[in-house]
Amino acid sequence: MNVLSCSINTLKGLYDISGVEVGQHFYWQIGGFQVHAQVLITSWVVIAILLGSATLVVRNPQTIPTDGQNFFEYVLEFIRDVSKTQIGEEYGSWVPFIGTMFLFIFVSNWSGALLPWKIIQLPHGELAAPTNDINTTVALALLTSVAYFYAGLTKKGLGYFGKYIQPTPILLPINILEDFTKPLSLIPSIVPIPVMFLGLFTSGIQALIFATLAAAYIGESMEGHH
């Protein structure tokens, strides 16, 4: 009962973190929900940049690759290497997830340093990189947590839960708490850097750290408790 209570409190803590507000915000009312319009707008811009760039490069692949095609092939190979190193031989199906996380965080961070968001006036608040908002980082962390449990349950079925009593049942509460607090370790890996040139460098490092940790957690879930 105490373990269940700790797990519920951990998830409640994540929910409370997502509600933290700093400064003014521009909201949209969608159905019965109030959402941060700034985050949605800038996230859509980042997604449009990623989809547009990929479409332009791969819609007409060349036998002799163009510079753009070479670049995207290099990025894909890099993401595959990260996934394979952390997950193992069954990494293939997780490349899209890890790649999406890496590219979204990387382009989001760069957009904060390179795009003049602040020249666009809003009724309240101002536009900024999606990863500047803690709601985005919490959402990415929770998605990784869902992927972590999904990977373990898909690979091992209900036998996945056996890891909680290893190496001894005495550690059951600690093992459960460890799993439910994993998202918290990902949140600090995305921190806005105000200095432009430093931000451009660290944006790539932050994206790599997040993607590597996410892949490591998924690999751990599939292999068993270490």
JSON list of N, CA, C and O in Angstrom, two decimals, residues 96-128:
[
{"chain": "A", "resi": 96, "resn": "PRO", "atom": "N", "xyz": [12.70, 5.11, -34.78]},
{"chain": "A", "resi": 96, "resn": "PRO", "atom": "CA", "xyz": [11.81, 6.27, -35.01]},
{"chain": "A", "resi": 96, "resn": "PRO", "atom": "C", "xyz": [11.52, 7.06, -33.74]},
{"chain": "A", "resi": 96, "resn": "PRO", "atom": "O", "xyz": [11.50, 8.30, -33.77]},
{"chain": "A", "resi": 97, "resn": "PHE", "atom": "N", "xyz": [11.30, 6.36, -32.62]},
{"chain": "A", "resi": 97, "resn": "PHE", "atom": "CA", "xyz": [11.01, 7.05, -31.36]},
{"chain": "A", "resi": 97, "resn": "PHE", "atom": "C", "xyz": [12.21, 7.85, -30.87]},
{"chain": "A", "resi": 97, "resn": "PHE", "atom": "O", "xyz": [12.09, 9.04, -30.54]},
{"chain": "A", "resi": 98, "resn": "ILE", "atom": "N", "xyz": [13.37, 7.19, -30.82]},
{"chain": "A", "resi": 98, "resn": "ILE", "atom": "CA", "xyz": [14.58, 7.87, -30.35]},
{"chain": "A", "resi": 98, "resn": "ILE", "atom": "C", "xyz": [14.94, 9.02, -31.29]},
{"chain": "A", "resi": 98, "resn": "ILE", "atom": "O", "xyz": [15.31, 10.12, -30.85]},
{"chain": "A", "resi": 99, "resn": "GLY", "atom": "N", "xyz": [14.81, 8.80, -32.60]},
{"chain": "A", "resi": 99, "resn": "GLY", "atom": "CA", "xyz": [15.11, 9.84, -33.58]},
{"chain": "A", "resi": 99, "resn": "GLY", "atom": "C", "xyz": [14.18, 11.04, -33.45]},
{"chain": "A", "resi": 99, "resn": "GLY", "atom": "O", "xyz": [14.61, 12.19, -33.56]},
{"chain": "A", "resi": 100, "resn": "THR", "atom": "N", "xyz": [12.89, 10.76, -33.22]},
{"chain": "A", "resi": 100, "resn": "THR", "atom": "CA", "xyz": [11.93, 11.86, -33.06]},
{"chain": "A", "resi": 100, "resn": "THR", "atom": "C", "xyz": [12.27, 12.70, -31.84]},
{"chain": "A", "resi": 100, "resn": "THR", "atom": "O", "xyz": [12.24, 13.94, -31.89]},
{"chain": "A", "resi": 101, "resn": "MET", "atom": "N", "xyz": [12.59, 12.04, -30.73]},
{"chain": "A", "resi": 101, "resn": "MET", "atom": "CA", "xyz": [12.96, 12.77, -29.51]},
{"chain": "A", "resi": 101, "resn": "MET", "atom": "C", "xyz": [14.20, 13.63, -29.76]},
{"chain": "A", "resi": 101, "resn": "MET", "atom": "O", "xyz": [14.23, 14.82, -29.41]},
{"chain": "A", "resi": 102, "resn": "PHE", "atom": "N", "xyz": [15.23, 13.02, -30.35]},
{"chain": "A", "resi": 102, "resn": "PHE", "atom": "CA", "xyz": [16.48, 13.74, -30.58]},
{"chain": "A", "resi": 102, "resn": "PHE", "atom": "C", "xyz": [16.26, 14.95, -31.49]},
{"chain": "A", "resi": 102, "resn": "PHE", "atom": "O", "xyz": [16.68, 16.08, -31.16]},
{"chain": "A", "resi": 103, "resn": "LEU", "atom": "N", "xyz": [15.61, 14.76, -32.63]},
{"chain": "A", "resi": 103, "resn": "LEU", "atom": "CA", "xyz": [15.45, 15.85, -33.60]},
{"chain": "A", "resi": 103, "resn": "LEU", "atom": "C", "xyz": [14.53, 16.94, -33.09]},
{"chain": "A", "resi": 103, "resn": "LEU", "atom": "O", "xyz": [14.78, 18.13, -33.31]},
{"chain": "A", "resi": 104, "resn": "PHE", "atom": "N", "xyz": [13.46, 16.56, -32.39]},
{"chain": "A", "resi": 104, "resn": "PHE", "atom": "CA", "xyz": [12.54, 17.58, -31.87]},
{"chain": "A", "resi": 104, "resn": "PHE", "atom": "C", "xyz": [13.24, 18.47, -30.85]},
{"chain": "A", "resi": 104, "resn": "PHE", "atom": "O", "xyz": [13.13, 19.70, -30.89]},
{"chain": "A", "resi": 105, "resn": "ILE", "atom": "N", "xyz": [13.99, 17.85, -29.92]},
{"chain": "A", "resi": 105, "resn": "ILE", "atom": "CA", "xyz": [14.69, 18.64, -28.91]},
{"chain": "A", "resi": 105, "resn": "ILE", "atom": "C", "xyz": [15.79, 19.48, -29.55]},
{"chain": "A", "resi": 105, "resn": "ILE", "atom": "O", "xyz": [15.96, 20.67, -29.23]},
{"chain": "A", "resi": 106, "resn": "PHE", "atom": "N", "xyz": [16.53, 18.88, -30.48]},
{"chain": "A", "resi": 106, "resn": "PHE", "atom": "CA", "xyz": [17.64, 19.59, -31.13]},
{"chain": "A", "resi": 106, "resn": "PHE", "atom": "C", "xyz": [17.13, 20.81, -31.89]},
{"chain": "A", "resi": 106, "resn": "PHE", "atom": "O", "xyz": [17.64, 21.93, -31.72]},
{"chain": "A", "resi": 107, "resn": "VAL", "atom": "N", "xyz": [16.11, 20.62, -32.74]},
{"chain": "A", "resi": 107, "resn": "VAL", "atom": "CA", "xyz": [15.60, 21.74, -33.55]},
{"chain": "A", "resi": 107, "resn": "VAL", "atom": "C", "xyz": [14.88, 22.75, -32.66]},
{"chain": "A", "resi": 107, "resn": "VAL", "atom": "O", "xyz": [14.97, 23.97, -32.90]},
{"chain": "A", "resi": 108, "resn": "SER", "atom": "N", "xyz": [14.19, 22.30, -31.62]},
{"chain": "A", "resi": 108, "resn": "SER", "atom": "CA", "xyz": [13.53, 23.22, -30.69]},
{"chain": "A", "resi": 108, "resn": "SER", "atom": "C", "xyz": [14.55, 24.14, -30.03]},
{"chain": "A", "resi": 108, "resn": "SER", "atom": "O", "xyz": [14.36, 25.36, -29.94]},
{"chain": "A", "resi": 109, "resn": "ASN", "atom": "N", "xyz": [15.63, 23.55, -29.54]},
{"chain": "A", "resi": 109, "resn": "ASN", "atom": "CA", "xyz": [16.67, 24.35, -28.89]},
{"chain": "A", "resi": 109, "resn": "ASN", "atom": "C", "xyz": [17.32, 25.34, -29.86]},
{"chain": "A", "resi": 109, "resn": "ASN", "atom": "O", "xyz": [17.55, 26.50, -29.52]},
{"chain": "A", "resi": 110, "resn": "TRP", "atom": "N", "xyz": [17.60, 24.88, -31.07]},
{"chain": "A", "resi": 110, "resn": "TRP", "atom": "CA", "xyz": [18.19, 25.78, -32.07]},
{"chain": "A", "resi": 110, "resn": "TRP", "atom": "C", "xyz": [17.23, 26.88, -32.46]},
{"chain": "A", "resi": 110, "resn": "TRP", "atom": "O", "xyz": [17.65, 28.01, -32.73]},
{"chain": "A", "resi": 111, "resn": "SER", "atom": "N", "xyz": [15.94, 26.57, -32.52]},
{"chain": "A", "resi": 111, "resn": "SER", "atom": "CA", "xyz": [14.97, 27.60, -32.89]},
{"chain": "A", "resi": 111, "resn": "SER", "atom": "C", "xyz": [14.95, 28.72, -31.85]},
{"chain": "A", "resi": 111, "resn": "SER", "atom": "O", "xyz": [14.73, 29.89, -32.18]},
{"chain": "A", "resi": 112, "resn": "GLY", "atom": "N", "xyz": [15.20, 28.36, -30.59]},
{"chain": "A", "resi": 112, "resn": "GLY", "atom": "CA", "xyz": [15.23, 29.39, -29.55]},
{"chain": "A", "resi": 112, "resn": "GLY", "atom": "C", "xyz": [16.40, 30.34, -29.72]},
{"chain": "A", "resi": 112, "resn": "GLY", "atom": "O", "xyz": [16.32, 31.51, -29.34]},
{"chain": "A", "resi": 113, "resn": "ALA", "atom": "N", "xyz": [17.50, 29.84, -30.29]},
{"chain": "A", "resi": 113, "resn": "ALA", "atom": "CA", "xyz": [18.70, 30.66, -30.46]},
{"chain": "A", "resi": 113, "resn": "ALA", "atom": "C", "xyz": [18.71, 31.41, -31.79]},
{"chain": "A", "resi": 113, "resn": "ALA", "atom": "O", "xyz": [19.30, 32.49, -31.89]},
{"chain": "A", "resi": 114, "resn": "LEU", "atom": "N", "xyz": [18.06, 30.85, -32.83]},
{"chain": "A", "resi": 114, "resn": "LEU", "atom": "CA", "xyz": [18.19, 31.41, -34.17]},
{"chain": "A", "resi": 114, "resn": "LEU", "atom": "C", "xyz": [16.95, 32.13, -34.69]},
{"chain": "A", "resi": 114, "resn": "LEU", "atom": "O", "xyz": [17.07, 33.05, -35.50]},
{"chain": "A", "resi": 115, "resn": "LEU", "atom": "N", "xyz": [15.76, 31.70, -34.27]},
{"chain": "A", "resi": 115, "resn": "LEU", "atom": "CA", "xyz": [14.55, 32.32, -34.80]},
{"chain": "A", "resi": 115, "resn": "LEU", "atom": "C", "xyz": [14.14, 33.53, -33.95]},
{"chain": "A", "resi": 115, "resn": "LEU", "atom": "O", "xyz": [14.16, 33.45, -32.72]},
{"chain": "A", "resi": 116, "resn": "PRO", "atom": "N", "xyz": [13.75, 34.63, -34.58]},
{"chain": "A", "resi": 116, "resn": "PRO", "atom": "CA", "xyz": [13.37, 35.84, -33.82]},
{"chain": "A", "resi": 116, "resn": "PRO", "atom": "C", "xyz": [11.94, 35.76, -33.31]},
{"chain": "A", "resi": 116, "resn": "PRO", "atom": "O", "xyz": [11.05, 36.50, -33.74]},
{"chain": "A", "resi": 117, "resn": "TRP", "atom": "N", "xyz": [11.69, 34.84, -32.36]},
{"chain": "A", "resi": 117, "resn": "TRP", "atom": "CA", "xyz": [10.34, 34.64, -31.87]},
{"chain": "A", "resi": 117, "resn": "TRP", "atom": "C", "xyz": [9.73, 35.91, -31.29]},
{"chain": "A", "resi": 117, "resn": "TRP", "atom": "O", "xyz": [8.53, 36.15, -31.44]},
{"chain": "A", "resi": 118, "resn": "LYS", "atom": "N", "xyz": [10.55, 36.72, -30.65]},
{"chain": "A", "resi": 118, "resn": "LYS", "atom": "CA", "xyz": [10.01, 37.85, -29.87]},
{"chain": "A", "resi": 118, "resn": "LYS", "atom": "C", "xyz": [9.44, 38.98, -30.73]},
{"chain": "A", "resi": 118, "resn": "LYS", "atom": "O", "xyz": [8.77, 39.86, -30.21]},
{"chain": "A", "resi": 119, "resn": "ILE", "atom": "N", "xyz": [9.72, 38.96, -32.04]},
{"chain": "A", "resi": 119, "resn": "ILE", "atom": "CA", "xyz": [9.15, 40.02, -32.89]},
{"chain": "A", "resi": 119, "resn": "ILE", "atom": "C", "xyz": [7.67, 39.77, -33.17]},
{"chain": "A", "resi": 119, "resn": "ILE", "atom": "O", "xyz": [6.96, 40.66, -33.65]},
{"chain": "A", "resi": 120, "resn": "ILE", "atom": "N", "xyz": [7.19, 38.55, -32.88]},
{"chain": "A", "resi": 120, "resn": "ILE", "atom": "CA", "xyz": [5.77, 38.23, -33.05]},
{"chain": "A", "resi": 120, "resn": "ILE", "atom": "C", "xyz": [5.05, 38.58, -31.75]},
{"chain": "A", "resi": 120, "resn": "ILE", "atom": "O", "xyz": [5.33, 38.01, -30.70]},
{"chain": "A", "resi": 121, "resn": "GLN", "atom": "N", "xyz": [4.14, 39.52, -31.84]},
{"chain": "A", "resi": 121, "resn": "GLN", "atom": "CA", "xyz": [3.45, 40.02, -30.66]},
{"chain": "A", "resi": 121, "resn": "GLN", "atom": "C", "xyz": [2.22, 39.16, -30.35]},
{"chain": "A", "resi": 121, "resn": "GLN", "atom": "O", "xyz": [1.45, 38.82, -31.24]},
{"chain": "A", "resi": 122, "resn": "LEU", "atom": "N", "xyz": [2.06, 38.83, -29.08]},
{"chain": "A", "resi": 122, "resn": "LEU", "atom": "CA", "xyz": [0.89, 38.09, -28.61]},
{"chain": "A", "resi": 122, "resn": "LEU", "atom": "C", "xyz": [0.13, 38.94, -27.59]},
{"chain": "A", "resi": 122, "resn": "LEU", "atom": "O", "xyz": [0.71, 39.85, -26.98]},
{"chain": "A", "resi": 123, "resn": "PRO", "atom": "N", "xyz": [-1.17, 38.66, -27.40]},
{"chain": "A", "resi": 123, "resn": "PRO", "atom": "CA", "xyz": [-1.92, 39.41, -26.39]},
{"chain": "A", "resi": 123, "resn": "PRO", "atom": "C", "xyz": [-1.31, 39.30, -24.99]},
{"chain": "A", "resi": 123, "resn": "PRO", "atom": "O", "xyz": [-1.33, 40.24, -24.21]},
{"chain": "A", "resi": 124, "resn": "HIS", "atom": "N", "xyz": [-0.77, 38.13, -24.69]},
{"chain": "A", "resi": 124, "resn": "HIS", "atom": "CA", "xyz": [-0.11, 37.91, -23.41]},
{"chain": "A", "resi": 124, "resn": "HIS", "atom": "C", "xyz": [1.11, 37.04, -23.63]},
{"chain": "A", "resi": 124, "resn": "HIS", "atom": "O", "xyz": [1.09, 36.12, -24.44]},
{"chain": "A", "resi": 125, "resn": "GLY", "atom": "N", "xyz": [2.18, 37.33, -22.91]},
{"chain": "A", "resi": 125, "resn": "GLY", "atom": "CA", "xyz": [3.38, 36.51, -23.00]},
{"chain": "A", "resi": 125, "resn": "GLY", "atom": "C", "xyz": [4.12, 36.71, -24.31]},
{"chain": "A", "resi": 125, "resn": "GLY", "atom": "O", "xyz": [3.85, 37.65, -25.07]},
{"chain": "A", "resi": 126, "resn": "GLU", "atom": "N", "xyz": [5.06, 35.83, -24.60]},
{"chain": "A", "resi": 126, "resn": "GLU", "atom": "CA", "xyz": [5.86, 35.92, -25.82]},
{"chain": "A", "resi": 126, "resn": "GLU", "atom": "C", "xyz": [6.24, 34.52, -26.28]},
{"chain": "A", "resi": 126, "resn": "GLU", "atom": "O", "xyz": [6.25, 33.56, -25.50]},
{"chain": "A", "resi": 127, "resn": "LEU", "atom": "N", "xyz": [6.55, 34.40, -27.56]},
{"chain": "A", "resi": 127, "resn": "LEU", "atom": "CA", "xyz": [6.94, 33.11, -28.11]},
{"chain": "A", "resi": 127, "resn": "LEU", "atom": "C", "xyz": [8.39, 32.79, -27.74]},
{"chain": "A", "resi": 127, "resn": "LEU", "atom": "O", "xyz": [9.23, 33.68, -27.63]},
{"chain": "A", "resi": 128, "resn": "ALA", "atom": "N", "xyz": [8.67, 31.51, -27.58]},
{"chain": "A", "resi": 128, "resn": "ALA", "atom": "CA", "xyz": [10.03, 31.04, -27.28]},
{"chain": "A", "resi": 128, "resn": "ALA", "atom": "C", "xyz": [10.12, 29.59, -27.73]},
{"chain": "A", "resi": 128, "resn": "ALA", "atom": "O", "xyz": [9.12, 28.99, -28.16]}
]
